[in-house]
Tab-separated table of C-alpha atoms in Angstrom:
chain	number	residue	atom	x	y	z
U	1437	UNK	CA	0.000	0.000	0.000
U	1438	UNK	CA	1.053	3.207	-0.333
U	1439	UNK	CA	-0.492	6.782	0.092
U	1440	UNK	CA	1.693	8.436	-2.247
U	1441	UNK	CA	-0.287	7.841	-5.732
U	1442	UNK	CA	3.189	5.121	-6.329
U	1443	UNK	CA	2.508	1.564	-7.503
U	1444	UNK	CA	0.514	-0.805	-5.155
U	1445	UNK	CA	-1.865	-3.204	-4.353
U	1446	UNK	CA	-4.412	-0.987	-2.513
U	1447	UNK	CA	-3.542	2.350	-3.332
U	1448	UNK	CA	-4.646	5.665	-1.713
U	1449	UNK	CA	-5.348	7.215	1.715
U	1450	UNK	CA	-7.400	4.673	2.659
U	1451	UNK	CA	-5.716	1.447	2.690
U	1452	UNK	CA	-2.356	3.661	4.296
U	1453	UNK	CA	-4.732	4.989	7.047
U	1454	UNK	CA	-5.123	1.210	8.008
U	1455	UNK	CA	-2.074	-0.514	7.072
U	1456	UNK	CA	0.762	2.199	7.416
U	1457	UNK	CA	-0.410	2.696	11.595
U	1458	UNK	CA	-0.839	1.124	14.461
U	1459	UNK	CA	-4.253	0.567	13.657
U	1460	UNK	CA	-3.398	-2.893	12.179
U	1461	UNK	CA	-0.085	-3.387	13.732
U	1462	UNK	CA	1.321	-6.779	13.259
U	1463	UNK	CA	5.185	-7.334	14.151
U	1464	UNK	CA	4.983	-9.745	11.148
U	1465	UNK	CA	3.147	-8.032	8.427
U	1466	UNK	CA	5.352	-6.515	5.687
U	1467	UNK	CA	4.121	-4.462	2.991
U	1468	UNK	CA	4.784	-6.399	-0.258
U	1469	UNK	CA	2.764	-8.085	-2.361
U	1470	UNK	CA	3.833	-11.316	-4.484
U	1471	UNK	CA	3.397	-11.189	-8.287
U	1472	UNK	CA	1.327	-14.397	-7.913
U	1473	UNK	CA	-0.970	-12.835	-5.450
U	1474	UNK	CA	-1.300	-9.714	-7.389
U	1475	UNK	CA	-2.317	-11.851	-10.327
U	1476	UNK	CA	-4.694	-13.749	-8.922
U	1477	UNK	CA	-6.271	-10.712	-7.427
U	1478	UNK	CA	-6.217	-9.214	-10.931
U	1479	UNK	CA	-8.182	-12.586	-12.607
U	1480	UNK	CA	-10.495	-13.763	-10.308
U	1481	UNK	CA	-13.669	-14.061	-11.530
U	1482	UNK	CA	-16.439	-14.364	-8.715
U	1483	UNK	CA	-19.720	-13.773	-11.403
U	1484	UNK	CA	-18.606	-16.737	-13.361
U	1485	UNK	CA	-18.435	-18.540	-9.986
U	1486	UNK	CA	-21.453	-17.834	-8.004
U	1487	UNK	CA	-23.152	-19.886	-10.908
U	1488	UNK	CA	-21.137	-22.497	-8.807
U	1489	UNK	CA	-22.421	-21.888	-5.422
U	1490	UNK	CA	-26.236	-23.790	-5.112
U	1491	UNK	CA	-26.803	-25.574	-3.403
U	1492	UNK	CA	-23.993	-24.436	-0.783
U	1493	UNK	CA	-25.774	-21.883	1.805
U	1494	UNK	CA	-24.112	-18.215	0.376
U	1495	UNK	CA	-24.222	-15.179	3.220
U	1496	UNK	CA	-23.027	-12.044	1.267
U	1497	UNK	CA	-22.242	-9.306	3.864
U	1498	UNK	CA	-20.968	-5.826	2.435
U	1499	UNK	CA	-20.560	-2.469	2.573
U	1500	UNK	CA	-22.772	0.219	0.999
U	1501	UNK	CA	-19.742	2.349	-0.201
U	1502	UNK	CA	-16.629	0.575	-0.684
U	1503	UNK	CA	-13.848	1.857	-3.523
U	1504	UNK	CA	-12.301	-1.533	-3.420
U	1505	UNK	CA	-14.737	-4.604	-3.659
U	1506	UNK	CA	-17.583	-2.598	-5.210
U	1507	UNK	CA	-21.287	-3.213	-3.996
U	1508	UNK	CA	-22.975	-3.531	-7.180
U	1509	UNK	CA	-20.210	-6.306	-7.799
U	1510	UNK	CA	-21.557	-8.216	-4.837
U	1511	UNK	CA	-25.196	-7.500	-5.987
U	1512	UNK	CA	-24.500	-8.946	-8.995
U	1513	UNK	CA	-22.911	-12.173	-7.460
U	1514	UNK	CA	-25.789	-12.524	-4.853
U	1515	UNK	CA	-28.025	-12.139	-8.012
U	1516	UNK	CA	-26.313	-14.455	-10.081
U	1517	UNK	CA	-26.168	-17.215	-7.257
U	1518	UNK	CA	-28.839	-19.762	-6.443
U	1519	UNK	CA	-30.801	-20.523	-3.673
U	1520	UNK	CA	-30.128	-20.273	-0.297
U	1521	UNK	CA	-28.712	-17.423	0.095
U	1522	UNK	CA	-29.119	-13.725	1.563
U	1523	UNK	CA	-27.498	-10.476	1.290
U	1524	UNK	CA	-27.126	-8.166	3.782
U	1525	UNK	CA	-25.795	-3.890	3.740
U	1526	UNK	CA	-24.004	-2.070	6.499
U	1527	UNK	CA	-23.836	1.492	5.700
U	1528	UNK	CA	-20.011	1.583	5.727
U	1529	UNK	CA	-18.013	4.907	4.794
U	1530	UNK	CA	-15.066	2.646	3.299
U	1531	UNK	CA	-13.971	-0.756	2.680
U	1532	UNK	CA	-11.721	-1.038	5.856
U	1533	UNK	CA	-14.671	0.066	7.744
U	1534	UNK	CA	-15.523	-4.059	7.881
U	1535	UNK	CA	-12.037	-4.871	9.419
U	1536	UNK	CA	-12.209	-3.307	13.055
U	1537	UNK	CA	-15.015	-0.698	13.284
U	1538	UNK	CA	-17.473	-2.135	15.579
U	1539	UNK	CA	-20.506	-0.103	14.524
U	1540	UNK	CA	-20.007	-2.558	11.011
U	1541	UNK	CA	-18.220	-5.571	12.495
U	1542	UNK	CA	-20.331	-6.382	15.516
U	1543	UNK	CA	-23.728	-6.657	13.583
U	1544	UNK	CA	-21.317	-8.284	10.430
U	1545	UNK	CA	-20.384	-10.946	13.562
U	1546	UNK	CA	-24.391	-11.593	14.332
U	1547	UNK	CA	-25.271	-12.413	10.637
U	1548	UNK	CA	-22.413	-14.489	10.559
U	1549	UNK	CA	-23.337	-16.226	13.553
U	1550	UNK	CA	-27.147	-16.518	12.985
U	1551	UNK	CA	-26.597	-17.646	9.208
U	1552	UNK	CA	-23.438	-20.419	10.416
U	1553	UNK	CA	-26.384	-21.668	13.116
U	1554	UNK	CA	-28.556	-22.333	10.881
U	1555	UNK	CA	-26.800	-24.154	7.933
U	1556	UNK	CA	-23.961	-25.440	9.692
Protein backbone atom coordinates (compact mmCIF):
# COMPACT_ATOMS: atom_id res chain seq x y z
CA UNK A 1 0.00 0.00 0.00
CA UNK A 2 1.05 3.21 -0.33
CA UNK A 3 -0.49 6.78 0.09
CA UNK A 4 1.69 8.44 -2.25
CA UNK A 5 -0.29 7.84 -5.73
CA UNK A 6 3.19 5.12 -6.33
CA UNK A 7 2.51 1.56 -7.50
CA UNK A 8 0.51 -0.80 -5.15
CA UNK A 9 -1.86 -3.20 -4.35
CA UNK A 10 -4.41 -0.99 -2.51
CA UNK A 11 -3.54 2.35 -3.33
CA UNK A 12 -4.65 5.67 -1.71
CA UNK A 13 -5.35 7.21 1.72
CA UNK A 14 -7.40 4.67 2.66
CA UNK A 15 -5.72 1.45 2.69
CA UNK A 16 -2.36 3.66 4.30
CA UNK A 17 -4.73 4.99 7.05
CA UNK A 18 -5.12 1.21 8.01
CA UNK A 19 -2.07 -0.51 7.07
CA UNK A 20 0.76 2.20 7.42
CA UNK A 21 -0.41 2.70 11.60
CA UNK A 22 -0.84 1.12 14.46
CA UNK A 23 -4.25 0.57 13.66
CA UNK A 24 -3.40 -2.89 12.18
CA UNK A 25 -0.08 -3.39 13.73
CA UNK A 26 1.32 -6.78 13.26
CA UNK A 27 5.19 -7.33 14.15
CA UNK A 28 4.98 -9.74 11.15
CA UNK A 29 3.15 -8.03 8.43
CA UNK A 30 5.35 -6.52 5.69
CA UNK A 31 4.12 -4.46 2.99
CA UNK A 32 4.78 -6.40 -0.26
CA UNK A 33 2.76 -8.08 -2.36
CA UNK A 34 3.83 -11.32 -4.48
CA UNK A 35 3.40 -11.19 -8.29
CA UNK A 36 1.33 -14.40 -7.91
CA UNK A 37 -0.97 -12.83 -5.45
CA UNK A 38 -1.30 -9.71 -7.39
CA UNK A 39 -2.32 -11.85 -10.33
CA UNK A 40 -4.69 -13.75 -8.92
CA UNK A 41 -6.27 -10.71 -7.43
CA UNK A 42 -6.22 -9.21 -10.93
CA UNK A 43 -8.18 -12.59 -12.61
CA UNK A 44 -10.49 -13.76 -10.31
CA UNK A 45 -13.67 -14.06 -11.53
CA UNK A 46 -16.44 -14.36 -8.72
CA UNK A 47 -19.72 -13.77 -11.40
CA UNK A 48 -18.61 -16.74 -13.36
CA UNK A 49 -18.44 -18.54 -9.99
CA UNK A 50 -21.45 -17.83 -8.00
CA UNK A 51 -23.15 -19.89 -10.91
CA UNK A 52 -21.14 -22.50 -8.81
CA UNK A 53 -22.42 -21.89 -5.42
CA UNK A 54 -26.24 -23.79 -5.11
CA UNK A 55 -26.80 -25.57 -3.40
CA UNK A 56 -23.99 -24.44 -0.78
CA UNK A 57 -25.77 -21.88 1.81
CA UNK A 58 -24.11 -18.22 0.38
CA UNK A 59 -24.22 -15.18 3.22
CA UNK A 60 -23.03 -12.04 1.27
CA UNK A 61 -22.24 -9.31 3.86
CA UNK A 62 -20.97 -5.83 2.44
CA UNK A 63 -20.56 -2.47 2.57
CA UNK A 64 -22.77 0.22 1.00
CA UNK A 65 -19.74 2.35 -0.20
CA UNK A 66 -16.63 0.58 -0.68
CA UNK A 67 -13.85 1.86 -3.52
CA UNK A 68 -12.30 -1.53 -3.42
CA UNK A 69 -14.74 -4.60 -3.66
CA UNK A 70 -17.58 -2.60 -5.21
CA UNK A 71 -21.29 -3.21 -4.00
CA UNK A 72 -22.97 -3.53 -7.18
CA UNK A 73 -20.21 -6.31 -7.80
CA UNK A 74 -21.56 -8.22 -4.84
CA UNK A 75 -25.20 -7.50 -5.99
CA UNK A 76 -24.50 -8.95 -9.00
CA UNK A 77 -22.91 -12.17 -7.46
CA UNK A 78 -25.79 -12.52 -4.85
CA UNK A 79 -28.02 -12.14 -8.01
CA UNK A 80 -26.31 -14.46 -10.08
CA UNK A 81 -26.17 -17.21 -7.26
CA UNK A 82 -28.84 -19.76 -6.44
CA UNK A 83 -30.80 -20.52 -3.67
CA UNK A 84 -30.13 -20.27 -0.30
CA UNK A 85 -28.71 -17.42 0.10
CA UNK A 86 -29.12 -13.73 1.56
CA UNK A 87 -27.50 -10.48 1.29
CA UNK A 88 -27.13 -8.17 3.78
CA UNK A 89 -25.79 -3.89 3.74
CA UNK A 90 -24.00 -2.07 6.50
CA UNK A 91 -23.84 1.49 5.70
CA UNK A 92 -20.01 1.58 5.73
CA UNK A 93 -18.01 4.91 4.79
CA UNK A 94 -15.07 2.65 3.30
CA UNK A 95 -13.97 -0.76 2.68
CA UNK A 96 -11.72 -1.04 5.86
CA UNK A 97 -14.67 0.07 7.74
CA UNK A 98 -15.52 -4.06 7.88
CA UNK A 99 -12.04 -4.87 9.42
CA UNK A 100 -12.21 -3.31 13.06
CA UNK A 101 -15.01 -0.70 13.28
CA UNK A 102 -17.47 -2.14 15.58
CA UNK A 103 -20.51 -0.10 14.52
CA UNK A 104 -20.01 -2.56 11.01
CA UNK A 105 -18.22 -5.57 12.49
CA UNK A 106 -20.33 -6.38 15.52
CA UNK A 107 -23.73 -6.66 13.58
CA UNK A 108 -21.32 -8.28 10.43
CA UNK A 109 -20.38 -10.95 13.56
CA UNK A 110 -24.39 -11.59 14.33
CA UNK A 111 -25.27 -12.41 10.64
CA UNK A 112 -22.41 -14.49 10.56
CA UNK A 113 -23.34 -16.23 13.55
CA UNK A 114 -27.15 -16.52 12.98
CA UNK A 115 -26.60 -17.65 9.21
CA UNK A 116 -23.44 -20.42 10.42
CA UNK A 117 -26.38 -21.67 13.12
CA UNK A 118 -28.56 -22.33 10.88
CA UNK A 119 -26.80 -24.15 7.93
CA UNK A 120 -23.96 -25.44 9.69
Amino acid sequence: MTDDGGPAAMMGAEPFEYYGTERSYSPHWENSVTVASGYQTMTVDTLAAADLISPTPLLVVHGTTDEFCSPEGAQAVYDRAGDPKKIVWLPTTNHIDLYDVPEFVNPAVDELTAFFSEHL
